[in-house]
Coordinates of C-alpha atoms and ligand atoms in Angstrom, one line a residue:
Chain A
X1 CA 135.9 54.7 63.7
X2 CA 139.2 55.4 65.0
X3 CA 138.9 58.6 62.4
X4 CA 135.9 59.9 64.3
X5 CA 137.6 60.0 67.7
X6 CA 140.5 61.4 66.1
X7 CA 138.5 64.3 64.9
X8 CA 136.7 64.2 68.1
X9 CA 139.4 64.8 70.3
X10 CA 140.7 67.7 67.9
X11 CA 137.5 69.2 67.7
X12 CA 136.2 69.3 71.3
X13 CA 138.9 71.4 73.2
X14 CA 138.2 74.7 71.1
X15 CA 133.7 73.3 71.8
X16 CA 134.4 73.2 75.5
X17 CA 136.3 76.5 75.1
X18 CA 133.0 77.8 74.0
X19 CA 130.7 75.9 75.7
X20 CA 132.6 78.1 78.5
X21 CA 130.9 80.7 76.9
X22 CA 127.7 79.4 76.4
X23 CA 127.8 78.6 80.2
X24 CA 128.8 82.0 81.1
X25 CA 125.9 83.5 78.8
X26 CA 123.4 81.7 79.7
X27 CA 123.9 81.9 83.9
X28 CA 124.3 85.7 83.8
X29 CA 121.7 85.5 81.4
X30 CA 119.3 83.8 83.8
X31 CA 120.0 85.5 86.7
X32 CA 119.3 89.0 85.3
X33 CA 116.7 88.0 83.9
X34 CA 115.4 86.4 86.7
X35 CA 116.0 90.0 88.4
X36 CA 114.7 92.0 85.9
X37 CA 111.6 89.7 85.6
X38 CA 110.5 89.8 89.3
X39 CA 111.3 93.9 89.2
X40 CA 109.0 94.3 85.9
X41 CA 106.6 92.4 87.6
X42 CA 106.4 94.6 90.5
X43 CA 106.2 97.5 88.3
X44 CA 103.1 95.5 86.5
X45 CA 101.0 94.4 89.7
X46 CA 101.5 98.2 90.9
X47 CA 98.5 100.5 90.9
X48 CA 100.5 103.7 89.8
X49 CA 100.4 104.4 86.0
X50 CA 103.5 106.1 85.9
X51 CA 105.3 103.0 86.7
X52 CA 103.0 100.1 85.2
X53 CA 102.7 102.0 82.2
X54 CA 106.5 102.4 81.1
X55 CA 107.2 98.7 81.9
X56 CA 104.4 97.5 79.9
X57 CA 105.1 99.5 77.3
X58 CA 108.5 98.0 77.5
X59 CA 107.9 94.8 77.5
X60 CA 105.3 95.2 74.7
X61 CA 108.0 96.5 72.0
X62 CA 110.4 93.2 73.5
X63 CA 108.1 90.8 72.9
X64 CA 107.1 92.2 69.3
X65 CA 110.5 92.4 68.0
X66 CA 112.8 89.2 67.8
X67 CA 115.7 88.9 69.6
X68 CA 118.1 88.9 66.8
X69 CA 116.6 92.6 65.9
X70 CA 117.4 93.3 69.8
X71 CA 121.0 92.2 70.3
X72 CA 122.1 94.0 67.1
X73 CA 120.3 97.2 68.3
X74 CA 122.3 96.6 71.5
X75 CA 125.3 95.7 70.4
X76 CA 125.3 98.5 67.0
X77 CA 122.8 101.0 67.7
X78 CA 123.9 101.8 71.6
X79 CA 127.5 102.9 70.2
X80 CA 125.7 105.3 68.5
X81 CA 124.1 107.2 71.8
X82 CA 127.4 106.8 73.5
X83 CA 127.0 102.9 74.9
X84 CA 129.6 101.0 73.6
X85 CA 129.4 97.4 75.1
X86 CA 131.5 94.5 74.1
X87 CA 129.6 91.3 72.1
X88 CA 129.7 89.4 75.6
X89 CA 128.0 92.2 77.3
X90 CA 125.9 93.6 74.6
X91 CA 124.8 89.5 74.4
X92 CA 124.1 89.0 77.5
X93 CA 122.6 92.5 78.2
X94 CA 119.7 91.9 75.2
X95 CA 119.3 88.1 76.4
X96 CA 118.5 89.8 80.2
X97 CA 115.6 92.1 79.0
X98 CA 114.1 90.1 76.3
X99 CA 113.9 86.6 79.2
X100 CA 113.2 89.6 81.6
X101 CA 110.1 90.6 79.7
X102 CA 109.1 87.1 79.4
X103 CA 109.7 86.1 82.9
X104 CA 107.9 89.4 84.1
X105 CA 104.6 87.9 83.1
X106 CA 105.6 84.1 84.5
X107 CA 106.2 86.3 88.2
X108 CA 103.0 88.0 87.5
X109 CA 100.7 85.2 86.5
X110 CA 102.1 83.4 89.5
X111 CA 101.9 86.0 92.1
X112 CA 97.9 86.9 90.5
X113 CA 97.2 82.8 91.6
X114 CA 97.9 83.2 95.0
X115 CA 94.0 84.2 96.9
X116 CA 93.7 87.6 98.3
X117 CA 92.4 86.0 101.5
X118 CA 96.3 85.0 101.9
X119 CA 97.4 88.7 101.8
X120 CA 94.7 89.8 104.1
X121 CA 95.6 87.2 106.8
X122 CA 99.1 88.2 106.1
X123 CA 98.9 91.6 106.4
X124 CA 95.9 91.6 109.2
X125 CA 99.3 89.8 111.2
X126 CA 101.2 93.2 110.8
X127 CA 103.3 92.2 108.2
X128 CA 104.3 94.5 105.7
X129 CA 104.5 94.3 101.9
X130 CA 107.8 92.6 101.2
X131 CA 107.6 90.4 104.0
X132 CA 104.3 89.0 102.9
X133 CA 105.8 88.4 99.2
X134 CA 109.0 86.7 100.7
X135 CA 107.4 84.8 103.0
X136 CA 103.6 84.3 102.0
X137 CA 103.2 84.5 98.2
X138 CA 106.4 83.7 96.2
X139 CA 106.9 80.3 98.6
X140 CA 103.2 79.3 97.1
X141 CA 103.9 81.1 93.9
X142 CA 106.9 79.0 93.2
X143 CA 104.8 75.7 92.5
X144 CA 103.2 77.9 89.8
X145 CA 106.4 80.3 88.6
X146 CA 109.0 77.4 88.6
X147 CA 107.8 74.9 85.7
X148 CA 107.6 78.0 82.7
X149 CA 110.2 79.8 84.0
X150 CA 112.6 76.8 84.0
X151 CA 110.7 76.0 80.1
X152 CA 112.0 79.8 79.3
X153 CA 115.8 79.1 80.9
X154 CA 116.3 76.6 78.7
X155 CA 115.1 78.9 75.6
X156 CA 117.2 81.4 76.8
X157 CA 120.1 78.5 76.9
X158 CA 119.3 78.0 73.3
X159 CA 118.9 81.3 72.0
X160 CA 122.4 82.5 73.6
X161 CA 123.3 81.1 70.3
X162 CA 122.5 83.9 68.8
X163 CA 125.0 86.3 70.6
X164 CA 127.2 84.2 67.7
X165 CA 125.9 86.6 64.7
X166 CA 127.4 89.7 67.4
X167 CA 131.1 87.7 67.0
X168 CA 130.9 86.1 70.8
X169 CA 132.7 82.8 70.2
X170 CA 130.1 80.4 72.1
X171 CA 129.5 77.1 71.5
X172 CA 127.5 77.7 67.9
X173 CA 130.3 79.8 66.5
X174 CA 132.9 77.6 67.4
X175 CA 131.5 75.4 65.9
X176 CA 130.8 77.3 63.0
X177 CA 134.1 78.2 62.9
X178 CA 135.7 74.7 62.5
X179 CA 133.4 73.6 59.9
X180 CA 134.2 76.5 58.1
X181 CA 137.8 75.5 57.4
X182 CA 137.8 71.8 57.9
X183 CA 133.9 70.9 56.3
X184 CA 133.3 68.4 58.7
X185 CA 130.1 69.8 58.9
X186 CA 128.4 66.4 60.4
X187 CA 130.8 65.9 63.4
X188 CA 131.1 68.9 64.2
X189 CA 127.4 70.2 63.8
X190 CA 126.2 66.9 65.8
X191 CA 128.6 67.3 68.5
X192 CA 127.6 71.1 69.1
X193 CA 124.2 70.0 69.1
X194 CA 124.8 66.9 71.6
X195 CA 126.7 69.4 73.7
X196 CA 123.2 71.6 74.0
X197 CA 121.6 68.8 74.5
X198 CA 123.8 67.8 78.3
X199 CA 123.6 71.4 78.4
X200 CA 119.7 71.7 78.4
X201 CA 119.3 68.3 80.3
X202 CA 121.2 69.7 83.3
X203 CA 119.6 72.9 83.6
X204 CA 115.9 70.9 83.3
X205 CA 117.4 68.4 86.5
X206 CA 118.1 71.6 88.2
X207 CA 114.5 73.1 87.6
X208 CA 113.0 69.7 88.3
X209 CA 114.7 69.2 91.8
X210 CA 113.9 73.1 92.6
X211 CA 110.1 72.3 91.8
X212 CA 110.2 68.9 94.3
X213 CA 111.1 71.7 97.1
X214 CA 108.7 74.2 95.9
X215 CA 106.0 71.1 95.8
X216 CA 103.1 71.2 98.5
X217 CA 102.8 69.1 101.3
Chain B
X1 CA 87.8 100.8 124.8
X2 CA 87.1 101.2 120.8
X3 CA 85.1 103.6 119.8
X4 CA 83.5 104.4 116.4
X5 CA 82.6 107.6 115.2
X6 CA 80.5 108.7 112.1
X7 CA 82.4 106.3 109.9
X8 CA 82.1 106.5 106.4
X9 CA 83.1 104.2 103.2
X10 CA 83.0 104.5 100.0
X11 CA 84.2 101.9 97.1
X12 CA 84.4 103.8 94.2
X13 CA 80.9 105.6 94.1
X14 CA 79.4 102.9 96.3
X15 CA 78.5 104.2 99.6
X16 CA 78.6 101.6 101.9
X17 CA 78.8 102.4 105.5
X18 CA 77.1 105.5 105.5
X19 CA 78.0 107.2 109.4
X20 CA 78.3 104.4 111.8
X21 CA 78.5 104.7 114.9
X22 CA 79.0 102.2 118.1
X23 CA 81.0 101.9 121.6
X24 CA 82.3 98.9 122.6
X25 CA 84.0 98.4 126.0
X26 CA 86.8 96.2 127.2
X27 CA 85.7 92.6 128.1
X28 CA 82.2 93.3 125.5
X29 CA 81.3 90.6 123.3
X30 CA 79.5 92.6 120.3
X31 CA 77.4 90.4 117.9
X32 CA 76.7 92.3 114.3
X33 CA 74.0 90.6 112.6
X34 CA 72.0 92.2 109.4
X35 CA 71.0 91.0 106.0
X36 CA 73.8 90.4 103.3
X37 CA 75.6 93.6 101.9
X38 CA 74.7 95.7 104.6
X39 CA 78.1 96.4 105.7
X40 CA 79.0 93.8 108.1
X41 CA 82.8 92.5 106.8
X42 CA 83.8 96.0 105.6
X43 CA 83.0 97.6 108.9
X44 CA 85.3 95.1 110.9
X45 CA 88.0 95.4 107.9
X46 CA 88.0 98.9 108.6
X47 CA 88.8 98.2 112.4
X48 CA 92.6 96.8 111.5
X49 CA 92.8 98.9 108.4
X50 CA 91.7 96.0 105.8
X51 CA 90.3 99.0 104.0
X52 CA 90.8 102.6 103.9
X53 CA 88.1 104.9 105.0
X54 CA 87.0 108.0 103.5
X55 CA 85.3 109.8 106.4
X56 CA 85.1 109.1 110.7
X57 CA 87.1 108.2 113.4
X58 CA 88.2 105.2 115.0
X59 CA 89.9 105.1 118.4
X60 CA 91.1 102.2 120.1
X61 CA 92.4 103.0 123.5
X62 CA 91.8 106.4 123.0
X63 CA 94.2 106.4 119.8
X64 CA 92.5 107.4 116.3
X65 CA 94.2 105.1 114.3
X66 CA 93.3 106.5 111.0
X67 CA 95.0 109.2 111.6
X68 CA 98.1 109.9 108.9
X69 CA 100.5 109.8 111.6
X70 CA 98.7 105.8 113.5
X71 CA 101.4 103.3 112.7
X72 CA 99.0 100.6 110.8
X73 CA 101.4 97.4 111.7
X74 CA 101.2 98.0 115.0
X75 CA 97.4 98.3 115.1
X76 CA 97.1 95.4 113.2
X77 CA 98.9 93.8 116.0
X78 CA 96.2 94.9 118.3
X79 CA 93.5 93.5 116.3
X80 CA 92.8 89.8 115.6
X81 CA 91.8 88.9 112.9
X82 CA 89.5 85.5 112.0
X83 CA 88.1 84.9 108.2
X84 CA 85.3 83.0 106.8
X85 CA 87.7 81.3 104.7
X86 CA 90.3 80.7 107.4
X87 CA 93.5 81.9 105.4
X88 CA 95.6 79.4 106.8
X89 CA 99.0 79.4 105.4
X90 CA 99.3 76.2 103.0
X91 CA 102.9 75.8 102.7
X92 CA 103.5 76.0 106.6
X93 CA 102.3 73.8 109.4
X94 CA 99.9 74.7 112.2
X95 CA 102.7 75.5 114.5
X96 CA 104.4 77.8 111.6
X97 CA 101.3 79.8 111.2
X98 CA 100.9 80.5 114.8
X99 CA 104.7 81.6 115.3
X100 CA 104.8 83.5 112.2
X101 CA 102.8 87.1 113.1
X102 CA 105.0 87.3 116.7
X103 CA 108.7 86.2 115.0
X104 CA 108.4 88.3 112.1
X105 CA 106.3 91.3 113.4
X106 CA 107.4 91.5 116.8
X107 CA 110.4 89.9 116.6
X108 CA 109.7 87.8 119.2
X109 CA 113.0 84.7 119.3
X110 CA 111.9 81.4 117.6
X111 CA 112.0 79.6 121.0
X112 CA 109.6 81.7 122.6
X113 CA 107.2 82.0 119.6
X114 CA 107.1 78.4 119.5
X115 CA 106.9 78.0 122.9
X116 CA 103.4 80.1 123.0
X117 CA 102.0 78.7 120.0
X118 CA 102.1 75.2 121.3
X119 CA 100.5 76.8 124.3
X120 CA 97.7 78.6 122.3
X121 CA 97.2 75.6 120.4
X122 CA 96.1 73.5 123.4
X123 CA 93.9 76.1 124.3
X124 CA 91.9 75.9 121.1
X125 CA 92.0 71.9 121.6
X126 CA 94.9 71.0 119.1
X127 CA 97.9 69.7 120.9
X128 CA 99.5 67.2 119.0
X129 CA 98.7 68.6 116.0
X130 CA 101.2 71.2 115.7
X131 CA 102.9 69.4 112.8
X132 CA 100.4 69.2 110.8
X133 CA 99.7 71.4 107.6
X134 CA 96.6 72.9 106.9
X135 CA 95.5 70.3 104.5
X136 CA 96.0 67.8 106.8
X137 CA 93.5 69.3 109.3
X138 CA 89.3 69.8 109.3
X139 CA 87.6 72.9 108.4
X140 CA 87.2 73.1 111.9
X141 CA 90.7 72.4 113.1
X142 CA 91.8 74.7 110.7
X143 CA 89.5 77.8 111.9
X144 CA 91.0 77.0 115.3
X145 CA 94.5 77.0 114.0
X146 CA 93.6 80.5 112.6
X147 CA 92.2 81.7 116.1
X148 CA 95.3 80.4 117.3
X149 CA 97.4 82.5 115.0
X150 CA 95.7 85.8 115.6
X151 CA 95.3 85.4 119.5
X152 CA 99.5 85.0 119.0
X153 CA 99.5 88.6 118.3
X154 CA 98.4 89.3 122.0
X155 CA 95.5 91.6 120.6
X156 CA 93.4 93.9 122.3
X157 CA 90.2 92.9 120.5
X158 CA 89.3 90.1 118.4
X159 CA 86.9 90.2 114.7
X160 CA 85.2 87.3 113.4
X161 CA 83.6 87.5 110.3
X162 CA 81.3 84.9 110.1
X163 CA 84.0 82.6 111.1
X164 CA 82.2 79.4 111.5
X165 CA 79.8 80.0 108.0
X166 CA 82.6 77.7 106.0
X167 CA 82.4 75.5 108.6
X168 CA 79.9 71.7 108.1
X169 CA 77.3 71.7 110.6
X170 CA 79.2 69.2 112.6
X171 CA 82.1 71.8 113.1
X172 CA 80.5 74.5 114.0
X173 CA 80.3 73.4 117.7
X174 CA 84.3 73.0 118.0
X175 CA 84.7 76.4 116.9
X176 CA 81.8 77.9 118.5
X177 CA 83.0 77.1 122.2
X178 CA 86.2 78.1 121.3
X179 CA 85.2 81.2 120.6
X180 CA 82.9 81.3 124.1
X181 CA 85.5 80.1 126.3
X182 CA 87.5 83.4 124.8
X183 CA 84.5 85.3 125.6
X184 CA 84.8 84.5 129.3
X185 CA 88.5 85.1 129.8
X186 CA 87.2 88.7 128.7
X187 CA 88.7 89.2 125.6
X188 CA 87.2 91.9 123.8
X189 CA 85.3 90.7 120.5
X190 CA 83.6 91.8 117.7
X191 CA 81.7 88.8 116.1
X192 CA 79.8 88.6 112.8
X193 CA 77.2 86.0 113.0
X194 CA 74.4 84.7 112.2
X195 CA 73.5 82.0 114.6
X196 CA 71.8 83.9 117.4
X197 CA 71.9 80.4 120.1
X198 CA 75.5 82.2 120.4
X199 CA 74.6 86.0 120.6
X200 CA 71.8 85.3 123.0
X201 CA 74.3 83.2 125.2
X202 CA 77.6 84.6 124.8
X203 CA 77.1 88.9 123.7
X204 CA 76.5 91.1 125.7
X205 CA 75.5 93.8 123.1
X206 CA 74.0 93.0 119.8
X207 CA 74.1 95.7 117.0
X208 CA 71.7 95.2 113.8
X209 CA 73.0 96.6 110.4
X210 CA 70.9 97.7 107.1
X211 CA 72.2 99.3 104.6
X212 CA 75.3 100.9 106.1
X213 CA 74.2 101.9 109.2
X214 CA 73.6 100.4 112.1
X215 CA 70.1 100.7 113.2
X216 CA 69.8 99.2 116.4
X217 CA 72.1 99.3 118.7
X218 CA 71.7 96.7 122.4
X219 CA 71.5 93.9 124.5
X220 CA 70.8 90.8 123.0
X221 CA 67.1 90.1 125.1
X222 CA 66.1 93.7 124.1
X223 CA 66.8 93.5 120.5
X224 CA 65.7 90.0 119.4
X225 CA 62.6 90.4 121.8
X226 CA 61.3 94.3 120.7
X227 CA 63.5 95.3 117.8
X228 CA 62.6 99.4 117.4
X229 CA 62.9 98.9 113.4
X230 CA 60.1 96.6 111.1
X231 CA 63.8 96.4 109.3
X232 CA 65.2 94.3 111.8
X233 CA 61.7 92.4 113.3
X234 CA 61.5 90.8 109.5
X235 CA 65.3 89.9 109.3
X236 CA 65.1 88.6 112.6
X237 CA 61.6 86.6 111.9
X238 CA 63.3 85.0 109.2
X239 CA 66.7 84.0 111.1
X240 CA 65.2 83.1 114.6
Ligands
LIG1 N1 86.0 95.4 97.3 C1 84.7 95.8 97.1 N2 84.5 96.6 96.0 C2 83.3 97.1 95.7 N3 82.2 96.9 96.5 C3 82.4 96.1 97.6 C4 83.6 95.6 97.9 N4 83.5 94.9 99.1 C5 82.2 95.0 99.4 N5 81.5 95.7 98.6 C6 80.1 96.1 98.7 O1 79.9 96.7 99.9 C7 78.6 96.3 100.4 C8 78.8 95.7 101.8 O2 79.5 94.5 101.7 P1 79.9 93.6 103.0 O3 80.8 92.5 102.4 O4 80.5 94.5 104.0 O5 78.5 93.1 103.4 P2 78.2 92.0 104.5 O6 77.2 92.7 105.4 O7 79.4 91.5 105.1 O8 77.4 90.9 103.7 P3 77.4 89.3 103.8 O9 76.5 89.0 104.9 O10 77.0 88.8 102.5 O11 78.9 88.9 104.1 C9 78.0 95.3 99.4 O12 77.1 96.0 98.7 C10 79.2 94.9 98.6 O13 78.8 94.7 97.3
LIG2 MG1 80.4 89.6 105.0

């Protein structure tokens, strides 16, 4: 016992070191994705072809090719047309789009459920476009966006493990990296994993108390 | 005071009002009534720009307002608006849907916007209810609420489309003399029904509509009593 906690204690400052990481990943990662999600989704509900067609097509080829595919296309293939990003930024850059795509359809789906008759009320009022979305739609829409799109943050959470195949020391290849030269694979593997597991359980409370805002009266 | 001239629309290939025309003056309560399809909503969603029209003219206070160069927010402003369906704001209460056209569109202060929707409210008969959200209210409270709202706006003329047809029997009657007691303060209205007790009592000009035009065109007595058109003696046998 007293073994365990030895190893724990030598173990866990280079985890939290990349749990920093992880953290940092994963929050940029949300927010531009977040941003990228609600402007693709715009670009969807438009009626011009010239700019629903592009994004679509975009978000077509995102969601047909995995991620993994994606971050090393980033992080190896940009270099090549003169984009040379480093592993954090290439990581987080392929995590935004990919989410972004995903999240694009969430803000669609959710703006689609919201009755015409509550745009034509709005707008027969004078307001104009963005007012009615700010102050009409997404405040309605959020009972409907909220619940996948906090399911998809916590993917994202999950899959910024991947940004440790591009070199980014995160949480996974820290971990990977200590078991490599100590072969504690069980401690070190099930603390990583209990570390995702706070990680994931906090984001979720966060989702959950933005829904109980969100919720109707 | 609005005036429509030759007014065509078209969704897609559909032609659906096919060159109407009609006059209606300041303190005139006009009553549409025609069979279904025949162009009734679309021609008032044309009058605050609900639609876009392919062909005609339509001046309000002398103003064409689908011209390129009409500002469309502020003529919405100067048209009310009242649905079938209400269109009540869920997520705000009464009070919040009332204040919301003048704060954000005029940007009239809080205070002031609140202060006139509590007023407005007691005039359609819902004082105390300000806090309430629309799922807390009757179909019938609810349609007030949305009178409420658009009479916020300060318009120059009011629409209803068939604003009381959501409505149980029951509540028709609370929104009905609403609507009359508006009538007599001589606001200008444009009301798609098809109860006639209220265009006999309340219009003073009655317009019948058939496919896209309107084909009779007068006072109440005169067109329920001798309609000009078998078109409109059979709809109105059926109705009255
Ligand atoms: N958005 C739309 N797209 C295509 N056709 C439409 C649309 N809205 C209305 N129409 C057509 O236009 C015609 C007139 O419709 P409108 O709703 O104005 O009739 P109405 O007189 O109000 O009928 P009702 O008494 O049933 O409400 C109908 O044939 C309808 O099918
Ligand atoms: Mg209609």
């Amino acid at each position: 016992m007293q073994n365990l906690i030895n190893k724990f204690h030598e173990f866990l400052p280079s985890l939290i070191k990349g749990t920093q990481y992880t953290i940092e990943i994963t929050v940029l990662g949300i927010i531009l994705s977040t941003i990228f999600g609600f402007v693709f989704s715009q670009a969807l509900l438009s009626k011009r072809k010239l700019i629903n067609r592009p994004v679509r097509i975009l978000i077509n080829v995102v969601r047909g090719t995995p991620l993994l595919v994606q971050m090393f296309y980033v992080y190896f293939v940009l270099p090549d047309l003169g984009i040379t990003l480093g592993a954090l930024e290439a990581a987080v850059l392929s995590l935004s789009i990919c989410y972004g795509a995903y999240h694009a359809e969430i803000f669609r789906a959710g703006i689609m459920s919201i009755p015409l008759g509550q745009w034509e009320a709005a707008t027969s009022l004078g307001l104009k476009h963005h007012q009615i979305l700010r102050r009409i739609v997404l405040p309605q829409a959020a009972r409907i966006i909220l619940p996948p799109l906090g399911t998809s943050c916590i993917i994202l959470l999950k899959d910024s493990s991947l940004a440790s195949v591009i070199t980014v020391r995160e949480l996974t290849r820290s971990g990977q990296l200590i078991a490599s030269t100590t072969f504690e694979n069980l401690t070190v593997y099930s603390m990583v994993a209990l570390i995702y597991i706070l990680l994931t359980q906090l984001l979720a409370l966060l989702v959950h108390s933005m829904e109980r805002k969100y919720r109707l009266k | 005071m609005i005036e429509i001239v030759n007014l065509h629309k078209y969704f897609g290939q559909t032609h659906v009002l096919k060159g109407v025309n009609l006059q209606v003056n300041k303190g005139d309560v006009v009553v549409v009534v025609g069979p279904s399809g025949s162009g009734k909503s679309t021609l008032l969603r044309c009058i605050n720009r609900l639609e876009e029209v392919q062909e005609g003219e339509i001046r309000i206070g002398g103003e064409n307002i689908l011209s390129k160069t009409a500002d469309v927010y502020r003529i919405r402003c100067e048209v009310g608006m009242v649905f079938q369906q209400f269109n009540l704001f869920p997520h705000m209460n009464a009070l919040h849907n009332v204040t919301l056209g003048p704060t954000v569109t005029k940007k009239m202060p809080r205070r002031d916007a609140e202060a006139l929707a509590t007023e407005l409210l007691r005039k359609v008969g819902l004082s105390g209810r300000e806090h309430s959200f629309p799922s807390e209210l009757s179909g019938g409270q609810q349609q007030r609420v949305a009178i409420a709202r658009a009479l916020a706006m300060e318009p120059a003329v009011m629409l209803f489309d068939e604003a009381t047809s959501a409505l149980d029997p029951e509540l028709v009657g609370e929104v009905l003399s609403v609507m009359k007691q508006l009538a007599l303060e001589g606001m200008t209205m444009i009301v798609v029904t098809h109860l006639m007790g209220f265009a006999r009592e309340v219009a003073n000009h009655v317009v019948f509509m058939d496919d896209g035009l309107i084909v009779e065109d007068g006072t109440p007595k005169g067109i329920f009593e001798n309609p000009k058109t078998d078109r409109a003696a059979a709809f109105f046998s059926k109705i009255l």
